Structure formats: C-alpha cells, structure tokens
Tab-separated table of C-alpha atoms in Angstrom:
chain	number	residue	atom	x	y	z
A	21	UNK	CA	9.171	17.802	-64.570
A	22	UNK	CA	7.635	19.603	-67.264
A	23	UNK	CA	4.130	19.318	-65.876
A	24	UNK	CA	5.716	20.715	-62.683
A	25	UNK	CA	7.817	23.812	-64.511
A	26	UNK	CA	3.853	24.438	-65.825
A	27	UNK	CA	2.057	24.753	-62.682
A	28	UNK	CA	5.076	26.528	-61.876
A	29	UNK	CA	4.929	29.038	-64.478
A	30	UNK	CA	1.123	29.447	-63.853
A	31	UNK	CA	2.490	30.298	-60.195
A	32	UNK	CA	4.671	33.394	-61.443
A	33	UNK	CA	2.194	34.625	-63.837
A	34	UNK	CA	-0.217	34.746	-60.836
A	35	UNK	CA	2.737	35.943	-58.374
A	36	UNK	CA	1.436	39.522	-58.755
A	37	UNK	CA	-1.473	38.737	-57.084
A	38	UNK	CA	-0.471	36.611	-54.091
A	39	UNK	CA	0.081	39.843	-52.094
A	40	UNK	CA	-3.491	40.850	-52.599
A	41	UNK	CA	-4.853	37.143	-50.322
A	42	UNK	CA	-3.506	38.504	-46.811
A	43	UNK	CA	-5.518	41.910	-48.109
A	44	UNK	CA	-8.425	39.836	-48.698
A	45	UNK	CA	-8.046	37.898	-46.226
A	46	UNK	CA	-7.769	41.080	-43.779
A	47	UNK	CA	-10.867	42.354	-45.700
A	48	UNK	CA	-12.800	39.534	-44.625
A	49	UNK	CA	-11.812	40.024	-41.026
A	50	UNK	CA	-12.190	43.484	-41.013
A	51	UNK	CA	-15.989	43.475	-41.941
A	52	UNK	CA	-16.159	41.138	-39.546
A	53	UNK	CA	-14.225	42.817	-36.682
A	54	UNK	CA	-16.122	46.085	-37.605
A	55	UNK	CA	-19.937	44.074	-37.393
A	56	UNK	CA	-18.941	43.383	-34.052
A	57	UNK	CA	-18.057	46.566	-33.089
A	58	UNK	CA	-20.951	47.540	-34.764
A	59	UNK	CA	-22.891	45.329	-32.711
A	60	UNK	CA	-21.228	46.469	-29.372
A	61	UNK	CA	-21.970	49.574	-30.635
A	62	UNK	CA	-25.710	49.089	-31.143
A	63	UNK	CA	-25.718	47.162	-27.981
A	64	UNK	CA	-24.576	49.827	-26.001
A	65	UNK	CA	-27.079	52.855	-27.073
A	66	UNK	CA	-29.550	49.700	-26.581
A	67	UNK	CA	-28.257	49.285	-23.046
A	68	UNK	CA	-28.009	52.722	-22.613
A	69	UNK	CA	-32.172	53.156	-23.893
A	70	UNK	CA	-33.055	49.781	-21.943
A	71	UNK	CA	-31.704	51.146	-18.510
A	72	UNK	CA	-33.206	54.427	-19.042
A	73	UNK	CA	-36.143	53.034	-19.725
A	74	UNK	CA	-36.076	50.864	-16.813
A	75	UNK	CA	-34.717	53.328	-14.301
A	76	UNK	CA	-38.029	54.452	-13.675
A	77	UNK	CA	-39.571	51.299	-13.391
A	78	UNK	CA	-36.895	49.708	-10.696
A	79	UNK	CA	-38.346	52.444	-8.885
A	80	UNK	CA	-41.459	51.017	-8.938
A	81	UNK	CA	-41.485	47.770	-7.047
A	82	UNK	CA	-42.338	49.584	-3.959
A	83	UNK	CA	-45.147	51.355	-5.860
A	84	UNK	CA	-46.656	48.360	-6.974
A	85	UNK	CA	-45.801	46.584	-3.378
A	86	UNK	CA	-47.637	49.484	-1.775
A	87	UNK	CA	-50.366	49.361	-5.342
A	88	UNK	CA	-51.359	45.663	-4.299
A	89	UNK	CA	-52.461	46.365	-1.033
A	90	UNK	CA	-54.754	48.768	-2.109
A	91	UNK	CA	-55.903	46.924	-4.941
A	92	UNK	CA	-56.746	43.979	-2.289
A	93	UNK	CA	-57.957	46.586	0.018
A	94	UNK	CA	-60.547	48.096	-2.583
A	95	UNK	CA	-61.761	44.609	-3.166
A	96	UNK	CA	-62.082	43.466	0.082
A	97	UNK	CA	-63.691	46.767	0.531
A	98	UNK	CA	-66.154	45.761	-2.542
A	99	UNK	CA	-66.581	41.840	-1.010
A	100	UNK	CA	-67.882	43.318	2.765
A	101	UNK	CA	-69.815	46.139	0.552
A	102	UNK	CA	-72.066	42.952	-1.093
A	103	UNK	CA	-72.135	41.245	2.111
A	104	UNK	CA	-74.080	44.003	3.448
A	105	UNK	CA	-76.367	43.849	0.994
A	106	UNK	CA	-78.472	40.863	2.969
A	107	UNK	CA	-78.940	42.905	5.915
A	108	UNK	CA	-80.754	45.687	4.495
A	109	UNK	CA	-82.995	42.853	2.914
A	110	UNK	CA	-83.458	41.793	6.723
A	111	UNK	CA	-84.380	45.213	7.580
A	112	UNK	CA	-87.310	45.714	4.964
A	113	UNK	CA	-88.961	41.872	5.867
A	114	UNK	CA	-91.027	42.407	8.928
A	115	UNK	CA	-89.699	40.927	12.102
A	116	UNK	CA	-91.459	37.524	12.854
A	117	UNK	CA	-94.080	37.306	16.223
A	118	UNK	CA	-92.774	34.797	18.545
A	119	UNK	CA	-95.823	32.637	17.936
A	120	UNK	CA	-96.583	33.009	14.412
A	121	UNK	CA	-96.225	29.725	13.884
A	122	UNK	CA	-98.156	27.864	16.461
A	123	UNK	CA	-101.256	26.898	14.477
A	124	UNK	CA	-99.225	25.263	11.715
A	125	UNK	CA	-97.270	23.444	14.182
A	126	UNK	CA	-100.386	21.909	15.563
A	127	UNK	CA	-101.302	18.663	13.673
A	128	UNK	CA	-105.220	19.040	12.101
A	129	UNK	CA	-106.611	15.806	13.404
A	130	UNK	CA	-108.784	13.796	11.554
A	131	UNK	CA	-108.351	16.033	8.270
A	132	UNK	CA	-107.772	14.105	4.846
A	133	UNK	CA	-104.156	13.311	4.014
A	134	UNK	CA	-104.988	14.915	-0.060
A	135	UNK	CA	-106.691	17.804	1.657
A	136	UNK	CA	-103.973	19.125	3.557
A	137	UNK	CA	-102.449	21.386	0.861
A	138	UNK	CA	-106.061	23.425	0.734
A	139	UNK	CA	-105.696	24.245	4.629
A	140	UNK	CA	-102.103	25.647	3.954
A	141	UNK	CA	-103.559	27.775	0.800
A	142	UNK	CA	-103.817	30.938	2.423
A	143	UNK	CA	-101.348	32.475	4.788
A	144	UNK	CA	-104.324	32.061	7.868
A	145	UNK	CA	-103.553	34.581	10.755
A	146	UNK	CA	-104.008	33.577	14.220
A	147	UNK	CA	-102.540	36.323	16.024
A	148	UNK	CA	-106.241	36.091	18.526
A	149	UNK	CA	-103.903	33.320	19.549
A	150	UNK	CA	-101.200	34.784	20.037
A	151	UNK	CA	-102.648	37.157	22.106
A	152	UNK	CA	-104.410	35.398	24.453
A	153	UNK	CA	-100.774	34.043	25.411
A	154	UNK	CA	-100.104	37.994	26.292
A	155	UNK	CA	-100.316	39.388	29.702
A	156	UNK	CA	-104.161	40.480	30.235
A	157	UNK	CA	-105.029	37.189	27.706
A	158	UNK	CA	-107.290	34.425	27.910
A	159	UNK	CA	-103.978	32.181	28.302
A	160	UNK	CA	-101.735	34.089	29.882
A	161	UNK	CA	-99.656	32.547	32.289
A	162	UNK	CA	-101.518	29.317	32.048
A	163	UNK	CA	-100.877	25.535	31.167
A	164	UNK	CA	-102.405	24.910	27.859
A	165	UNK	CA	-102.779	21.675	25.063
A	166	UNK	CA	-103.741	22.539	21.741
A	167	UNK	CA	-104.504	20.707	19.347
A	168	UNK	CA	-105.945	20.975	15.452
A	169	UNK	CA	-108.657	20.148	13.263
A	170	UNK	CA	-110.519	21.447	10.361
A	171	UNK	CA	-113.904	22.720	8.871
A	172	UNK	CA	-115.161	22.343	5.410
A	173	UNK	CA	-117.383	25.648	4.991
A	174	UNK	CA	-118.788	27.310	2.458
A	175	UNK	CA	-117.205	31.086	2.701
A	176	UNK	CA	-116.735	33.782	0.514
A	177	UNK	CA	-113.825	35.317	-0.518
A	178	UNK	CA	-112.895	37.978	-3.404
A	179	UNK	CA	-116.528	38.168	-3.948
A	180	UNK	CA	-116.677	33.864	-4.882
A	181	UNK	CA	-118.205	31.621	-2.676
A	182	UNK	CA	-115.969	28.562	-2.033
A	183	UNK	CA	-115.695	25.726	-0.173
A	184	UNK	CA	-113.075	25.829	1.944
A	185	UNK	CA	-111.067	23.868	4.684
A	186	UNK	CA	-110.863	25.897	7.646
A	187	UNK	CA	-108.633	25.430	10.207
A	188	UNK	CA	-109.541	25.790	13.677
A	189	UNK	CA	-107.331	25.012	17.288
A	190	UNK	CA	-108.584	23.840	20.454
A	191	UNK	CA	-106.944	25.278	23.943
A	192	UNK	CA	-107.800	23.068	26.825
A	193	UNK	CA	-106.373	24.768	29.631
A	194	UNK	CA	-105.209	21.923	32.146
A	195	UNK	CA	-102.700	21.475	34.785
A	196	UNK	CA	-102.030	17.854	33.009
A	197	UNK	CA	-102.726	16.152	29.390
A	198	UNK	CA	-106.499	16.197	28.813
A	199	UNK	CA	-106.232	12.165	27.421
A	200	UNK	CA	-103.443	10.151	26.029
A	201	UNK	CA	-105.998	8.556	23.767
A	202	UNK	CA	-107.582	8.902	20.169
A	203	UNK	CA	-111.246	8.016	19.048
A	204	UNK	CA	-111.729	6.421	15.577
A	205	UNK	CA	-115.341	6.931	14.212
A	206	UNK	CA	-116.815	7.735	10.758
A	207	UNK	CA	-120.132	6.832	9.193
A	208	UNK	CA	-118.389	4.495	7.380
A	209	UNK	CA	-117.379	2.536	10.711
A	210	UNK	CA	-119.338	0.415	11.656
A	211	UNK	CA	-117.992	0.193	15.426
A	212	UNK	CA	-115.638	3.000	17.558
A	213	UNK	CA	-112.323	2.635	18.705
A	214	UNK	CA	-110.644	4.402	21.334
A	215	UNK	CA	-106.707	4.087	21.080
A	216	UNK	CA	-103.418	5.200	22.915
A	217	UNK	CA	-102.236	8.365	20.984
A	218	UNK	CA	-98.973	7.058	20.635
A	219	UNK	CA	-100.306	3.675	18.629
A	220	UNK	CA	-101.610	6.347	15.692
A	221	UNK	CA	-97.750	8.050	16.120
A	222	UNK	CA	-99.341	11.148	18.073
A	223	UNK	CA	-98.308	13.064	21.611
A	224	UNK	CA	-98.123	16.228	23.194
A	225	UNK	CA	-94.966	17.772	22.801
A	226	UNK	CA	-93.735	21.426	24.062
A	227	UNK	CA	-94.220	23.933	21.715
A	228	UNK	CA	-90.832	26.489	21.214
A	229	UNK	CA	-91.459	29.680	20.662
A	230	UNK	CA	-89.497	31.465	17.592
A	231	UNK	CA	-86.978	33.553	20.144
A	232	UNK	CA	-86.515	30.066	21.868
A	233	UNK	CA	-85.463	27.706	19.145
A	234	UNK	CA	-81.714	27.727	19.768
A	235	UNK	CA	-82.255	26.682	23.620
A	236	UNK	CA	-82.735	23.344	24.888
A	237	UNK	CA	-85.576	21.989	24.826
A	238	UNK	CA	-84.838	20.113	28.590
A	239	UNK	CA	-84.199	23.711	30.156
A	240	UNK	CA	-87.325	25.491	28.906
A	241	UNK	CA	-89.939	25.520	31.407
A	242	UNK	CA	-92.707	25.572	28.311
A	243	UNK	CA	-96.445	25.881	29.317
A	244	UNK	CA	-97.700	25.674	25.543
A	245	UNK	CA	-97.931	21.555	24.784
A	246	UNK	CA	-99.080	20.521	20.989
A	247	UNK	CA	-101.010	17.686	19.646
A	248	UNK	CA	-98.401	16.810	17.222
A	249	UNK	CA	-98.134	13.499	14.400
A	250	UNK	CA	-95.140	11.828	13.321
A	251	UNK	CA	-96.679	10.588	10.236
A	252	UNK	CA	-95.430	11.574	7.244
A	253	UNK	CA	-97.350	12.229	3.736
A	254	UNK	CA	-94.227	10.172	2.132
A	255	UNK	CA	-94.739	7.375	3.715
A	256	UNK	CA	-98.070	6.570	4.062
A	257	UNK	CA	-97.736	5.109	0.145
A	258	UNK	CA	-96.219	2.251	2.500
A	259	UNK	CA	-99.222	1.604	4.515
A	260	UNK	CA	-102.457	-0.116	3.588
A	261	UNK	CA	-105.427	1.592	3.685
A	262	UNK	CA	-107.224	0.421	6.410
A	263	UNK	CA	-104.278	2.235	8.325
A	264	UNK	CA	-104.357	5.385	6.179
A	265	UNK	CA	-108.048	5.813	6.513
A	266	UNK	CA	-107.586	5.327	10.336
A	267	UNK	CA	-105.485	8.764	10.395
A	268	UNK	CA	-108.843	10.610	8.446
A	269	UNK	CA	-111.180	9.139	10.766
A	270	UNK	CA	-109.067	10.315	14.052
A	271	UNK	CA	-111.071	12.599	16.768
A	272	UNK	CA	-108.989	14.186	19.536
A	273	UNK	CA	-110.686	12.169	22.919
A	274	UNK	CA	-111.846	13.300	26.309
A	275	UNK	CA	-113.380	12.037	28.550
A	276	UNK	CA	-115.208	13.901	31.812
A	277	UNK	CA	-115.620	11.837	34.777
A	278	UNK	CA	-117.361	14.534	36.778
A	279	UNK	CA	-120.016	14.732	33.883
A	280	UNK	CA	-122.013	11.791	32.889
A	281	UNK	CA	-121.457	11.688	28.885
A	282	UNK	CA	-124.458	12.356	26.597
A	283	UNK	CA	-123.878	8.842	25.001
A	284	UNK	CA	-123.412	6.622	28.348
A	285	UNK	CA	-127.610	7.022	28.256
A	286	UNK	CA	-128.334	7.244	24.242
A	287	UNK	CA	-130.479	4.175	23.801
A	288	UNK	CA	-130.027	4.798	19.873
A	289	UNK	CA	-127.578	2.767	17.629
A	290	UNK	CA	-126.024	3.029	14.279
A	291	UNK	CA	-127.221	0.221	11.994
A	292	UNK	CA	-125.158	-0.371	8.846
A	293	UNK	CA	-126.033	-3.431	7.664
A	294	UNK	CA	-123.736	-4.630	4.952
A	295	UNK	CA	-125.046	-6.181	1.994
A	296	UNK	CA	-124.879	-5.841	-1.402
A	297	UNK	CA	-125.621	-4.482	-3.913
A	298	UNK	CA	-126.307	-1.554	-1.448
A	299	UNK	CA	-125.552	-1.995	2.560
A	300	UNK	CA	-128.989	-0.365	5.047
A	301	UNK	CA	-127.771	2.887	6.801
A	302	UNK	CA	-130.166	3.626	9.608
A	303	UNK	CA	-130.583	4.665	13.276
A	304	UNK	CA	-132.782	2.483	15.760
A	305	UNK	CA	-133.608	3.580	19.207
A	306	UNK	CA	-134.572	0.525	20.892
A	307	UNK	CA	-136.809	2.626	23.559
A	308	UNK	CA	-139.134	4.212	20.522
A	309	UNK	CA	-138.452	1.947	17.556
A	310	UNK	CA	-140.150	-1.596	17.378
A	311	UNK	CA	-138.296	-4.018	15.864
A	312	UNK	CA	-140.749	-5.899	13.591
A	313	UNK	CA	-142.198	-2.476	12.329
A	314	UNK	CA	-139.037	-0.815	12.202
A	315	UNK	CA	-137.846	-3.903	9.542
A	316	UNK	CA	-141.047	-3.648	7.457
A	317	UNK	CA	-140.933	0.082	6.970
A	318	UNK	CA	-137.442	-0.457	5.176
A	319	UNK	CA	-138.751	-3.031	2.929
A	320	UNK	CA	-141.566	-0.922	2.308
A	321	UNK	CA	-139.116	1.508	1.200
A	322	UNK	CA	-137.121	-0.770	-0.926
A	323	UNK	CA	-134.148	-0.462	1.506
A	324	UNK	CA	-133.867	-3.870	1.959
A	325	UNK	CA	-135.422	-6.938	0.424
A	326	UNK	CA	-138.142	-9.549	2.096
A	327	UNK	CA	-135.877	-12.051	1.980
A	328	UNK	CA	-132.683	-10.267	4.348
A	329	UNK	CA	-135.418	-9.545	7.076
A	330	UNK	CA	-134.445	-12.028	9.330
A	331	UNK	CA	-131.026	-11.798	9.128
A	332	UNK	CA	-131.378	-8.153	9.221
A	333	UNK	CA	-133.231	-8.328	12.914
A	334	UNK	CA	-130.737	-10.676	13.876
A	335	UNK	CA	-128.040	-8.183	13.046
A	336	UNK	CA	-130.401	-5.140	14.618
A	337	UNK	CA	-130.710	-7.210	17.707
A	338	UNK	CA	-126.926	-7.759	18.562
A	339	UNK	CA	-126.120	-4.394	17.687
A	340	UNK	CA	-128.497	-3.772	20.469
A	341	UNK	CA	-127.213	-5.821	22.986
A	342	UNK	CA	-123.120	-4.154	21.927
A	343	UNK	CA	-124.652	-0.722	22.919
A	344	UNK	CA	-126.368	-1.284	26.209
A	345	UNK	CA	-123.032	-2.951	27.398
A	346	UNK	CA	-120.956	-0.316	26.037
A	347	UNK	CA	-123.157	2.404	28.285
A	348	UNK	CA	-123.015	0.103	31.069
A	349	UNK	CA	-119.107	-0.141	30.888
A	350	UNK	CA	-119.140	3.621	30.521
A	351	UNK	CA	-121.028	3.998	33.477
A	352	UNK	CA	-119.304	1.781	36.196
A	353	UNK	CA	-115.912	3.073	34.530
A	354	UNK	CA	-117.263	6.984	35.578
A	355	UNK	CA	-118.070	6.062	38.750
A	356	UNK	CA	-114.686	4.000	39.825
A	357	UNK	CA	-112.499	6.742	38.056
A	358	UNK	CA	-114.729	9.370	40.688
A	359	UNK	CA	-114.093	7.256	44.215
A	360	UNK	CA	-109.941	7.094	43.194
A	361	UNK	CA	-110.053	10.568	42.355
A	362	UNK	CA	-108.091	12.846	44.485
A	363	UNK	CA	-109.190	15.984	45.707
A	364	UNK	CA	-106.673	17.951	43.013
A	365	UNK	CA	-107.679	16.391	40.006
A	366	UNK	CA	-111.254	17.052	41.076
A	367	UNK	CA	-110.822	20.424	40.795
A	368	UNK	CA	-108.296	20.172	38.038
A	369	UNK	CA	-111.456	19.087	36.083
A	370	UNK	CA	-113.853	20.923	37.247
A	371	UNK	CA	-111.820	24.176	36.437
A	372	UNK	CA	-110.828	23.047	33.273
A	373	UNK	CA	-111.808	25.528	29.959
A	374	UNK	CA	-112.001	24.942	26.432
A	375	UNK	CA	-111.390	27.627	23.600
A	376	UNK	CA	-111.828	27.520	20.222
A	377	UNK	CA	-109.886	29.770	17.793
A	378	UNK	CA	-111.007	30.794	14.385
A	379	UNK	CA	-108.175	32.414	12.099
A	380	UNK	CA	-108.939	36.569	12.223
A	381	UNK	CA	-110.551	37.545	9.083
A	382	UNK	CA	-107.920	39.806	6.766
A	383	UNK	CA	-107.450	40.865	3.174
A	384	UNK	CA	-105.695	37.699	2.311
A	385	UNK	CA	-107.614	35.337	3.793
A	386	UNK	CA	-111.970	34.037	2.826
A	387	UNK	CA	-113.772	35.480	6.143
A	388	UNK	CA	-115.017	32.914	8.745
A	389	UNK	CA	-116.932	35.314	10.774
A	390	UNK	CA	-119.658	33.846	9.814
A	391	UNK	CA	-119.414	30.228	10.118
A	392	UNK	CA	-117.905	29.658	13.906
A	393	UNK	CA	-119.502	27.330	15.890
A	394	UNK	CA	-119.177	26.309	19.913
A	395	UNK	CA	-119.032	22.433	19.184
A	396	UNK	CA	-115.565	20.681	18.985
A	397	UNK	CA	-116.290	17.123	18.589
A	398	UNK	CA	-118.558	13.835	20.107
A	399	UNK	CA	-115.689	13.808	22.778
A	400	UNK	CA	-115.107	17.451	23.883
A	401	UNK	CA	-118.785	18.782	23.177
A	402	UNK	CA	-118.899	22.674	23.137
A	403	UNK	CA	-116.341	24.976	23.599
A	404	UNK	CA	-116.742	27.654	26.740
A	405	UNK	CA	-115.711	30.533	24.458
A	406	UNK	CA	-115.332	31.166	20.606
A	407	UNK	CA	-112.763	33.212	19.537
C-alpha cells in the first residue's frame, strides 16, 4: 500500500500539470489541422495558377488539330518538291533516237570473245544508220538483216595512232533470211565447215525500236531482223575450247545461186601439213604447181625435211582430190538449187543489195574515214555501197 500511496503522491504533485496534456494534445492537432489547411490553401492558389495556366492551352487542341495538318501538308509539300527533282534531270539528258541502239544489238560475228570490251570502248555513232531507215533513206521502207563484225585497223585518234577494233554492220536488203547457216574457217583450220546458225546458238530475230519496247513483240509488224547470239561471255568458262574457238572463227554465210562462186573454180588449196616441231603452211594450185618440184623447193627452203617428202605428197595429193570434189558438189548443188527456183526468189536474188556501214567519224570517236573497204567476207564478197 505504501508503494501505491507513493505513486500516488507523485500523481498529486504532478496534478497541476495534467490539465496542460488535452492542451498539448490539442497543440499537436492544431499544427496539424492548420498544415492541412495550409496545404488546401497552397493547393488552391496552385489550382487556381494551374487552370490559368491551362485555360489557354485547352484552347488549343483545335489549334494544334488544325497545326498538324499543315505540318503534314508542308511536308508532303517538301516530299512531291524532291520528287520533282528527277524530272528536271530528264529534261537536261538528251532524248534517245529510236535506233540508237541498233549496232550494239547486232552480235559482231567472228570477233574474239577477250576483244569485245575494245569494240564497246568508245561510244561509236551510227546515226548513217539510222538514217537510211528514214523516209528518202537507203532503207526506208524496206526488209532488211543486219548483222555485225569487226575490223582491226590502225587509226588515229587524239593525235596517237592505235590499233583499233572497228565495228562495222552489214544490211542485206531481202524479202527473206539471206542463209540460216554459219561458215567456220581460219588459217588455223585446216578444213571449212558450214553449219545451221542455230547449232552455234545464232538467228535472226526482230529488232524493237526504243519507242516500241513496251509492245509485243507478236503485234509489231518489224522489217529490221538482227543477227543475234545467245552465247554468253559467263559461260563459255564451261565449254572446251575447240567450241570457244569455233565462235572466233564464225563468218556470216551466203550463198548466190544465180552467181557461180569465185571458189567453185579455184584450183588452189590450203596445205597445212602438221608436223612438228613446226607444221608446212603453203598454197598449191594443182593447174600451175608441180608436185615433185613444188616438194623440193620447200626442202630447199628448210620448210620441211628430206625425210617427210613422201608423206608430205601423199598428204598434198588428197588434199587435192577433197578440193576438186568440194567444187564439183558446189557446182551441181548451184545448178539444182536454179531449176527448183521459182520465178520470185529469182528476182528476190537478183534484186538483192548489200551495205556496209562504218560508224560516222566525231570528236569522241578514232576516225575511220580512211580505212573503209567494199569487201565483207569469202561468203558475201563486196558490198554495193559503203557508207
């Protein structure tokens, strides 16, 4: 009891100050009461700033609505502004001729695969070509087959001489294909082979002018016809090279019936006799030459040795015998191909031209003025006008 009376006493020695713990107490709150109206009180000037601030931009959604259609205006205004940009380009560039193209797209027969780059060189113009397909032209309004080759000359250009590869295109103006065939002769080749165009992967094909390309080819009426190969430079790595040197050695073929050819009455024959360590080149006409003097002037000359004499006439002799019937063939084939020869393709070939175009001599370009020549090839002979 005692210990209580203490804690007791303590109690009414601190009685003074119990009065003064609801004070507290309603100090605490009252800081705390007052912080929030303080609060509501900063939150309302804050309201009051943030709408005032605002008002002006809740007015503005239908500023930036109508901002953003502009803004995609302007820059679809700047997008069509580059797009024009190309056709002004177009308008400087020179429009292209409607044939400017026709001499590349003829295939240069018989020209070396490695050599084709040096024909392409120079930016050649054959616009005497084109031409002569205008009205008043050599051409004009004609059937025509053209095909390519080229001509290693000696030419000058920028004050250099230079050997260069010149290209040059045949017209044959026909009412039907000159020949569906190819001739394969070199120097090297020891015989000549006459084969279907198609077996080397060549043919006439129509030639599109530039204002024609989108049109089909099947509703053209075309009177232009190129000699055109299928062979490509890539692939020719898979081919031997027998069959590559057989495109190099390619001569575009003709044969006239109405004429009688040059070589169905040549009595002379190419003679390469093979043998090492050097093989005989030579030419024998068996009307002039004799055979046992013929042999001894090449051993004479150290051409071939004493002991290849015999086999060398024996070689001579058959090569001999291989030409006579060749011209005999050639003969008897003329005359049957003139009795089954209708009166229209008489006249077909009798009427029938050749032209032979030289690219025109500009600023760009070596001149050829001086280097064109009549003569085509073996097959074709000359040409009835240079151009």
């Amino acid at each position: 009891m005692r210990r209580g009376a203490k804690r007791k006493t303590t109690h009414k020695n601190e009685a003074p100050n119990e009065p003064t713990q609801p004070i507290e107490e309603n100090k605490k709150n009252e800081p705390s009461q007052s912080a929030e109206e303080r609060k509501d009180e900063q939150r309302k000037p804050a309201e009051e700033n943030h709408i005032e601030l605002n008002d002006p931009v809740q007015e503005e959604p239908s500023k930036k609505m109508d901002e953003e259609p502009n803004k995609k205006a302007a820059k679809g205004r700047a997008k069509r502004a580059k797009t024009s940009k190309p056709e002004a380009e177009d308008d400087y560039f020179p429009d292209k001729r409607n044939l400017e193209d026709l001499w590349q797209q003829v295939f240069p027969v018989g020209t070396e695969w490695d050599q084709l780059d040096m024909v392409y060189q120079y930016k050649w113009n054959f616009s005497n070509l084109e031409d002569a397909f205008e009205e008043g032209g050599l051409l004009y309004n004609q059937k025509v087959y053209l095909f390519g080759c080229t001509e290693p000359q000696l030419v000058s250009f920028q004050g250099q001489g230079k050997v260069t590869m010149i290209p040059v295109v045949v017209a044959v103006v026909s009412p039907f294909p000159p020949s569906d065939k190819i001739g394969i002769k070199s120097v090297q080749r020891e015989t000549e082979e006459i084969l279907p165009m198609k077996q080397m992967k060549m043919d006439w094909v129509p030639y599109i002018p530039l204002e024609n390309r989108e049109s089909q080819v099947e509703r053209l009426k075309s009177q232009i016809f190129i000699l055109s190969c299928t062979q490509r430079r890539a692939g020719l790595k898979h081919l031997k090279l027998e069959r590559v040197k057989k495109f190099e050695y390619c001569l575009p073929y003709f044969y006239q019936p109405l004429q009688e050819d040059e070589f169905e009455q040549s009595t002379v024959v190419q003679i390469l006799f093979p043998i090492d360590p050097k093989p005989v080149f030579c030419e024998f006409d068996w009307e002039l030459d004799e055979l046992e003097e013929f042999t001894d002037k090449l051993i004479e000359e150290e051409e071939l040795s004493s002991d290849q004499k015999d086999a060398f006439k024996d070689f001579l002799k058959e090569k001999v015998r291989e030409a006579k019937k060749a011209n005999r063939e050639a003969r008897e084939a003329r005359r049957k191909a003139l009795e089954e020869m209708n009166g229209e393709t008489r006249a077909a070939f009798e009427n029938m031209k050749f032209y032979k175009f030289y690219p025109v001599s500009t600023s760009d370009t070596p001149d050829v003025s001086g280097v064109k020549a009549p003569f085509i090839n073996r097959y074709y002979g000359k040409a009835h006008k240079v151009l």
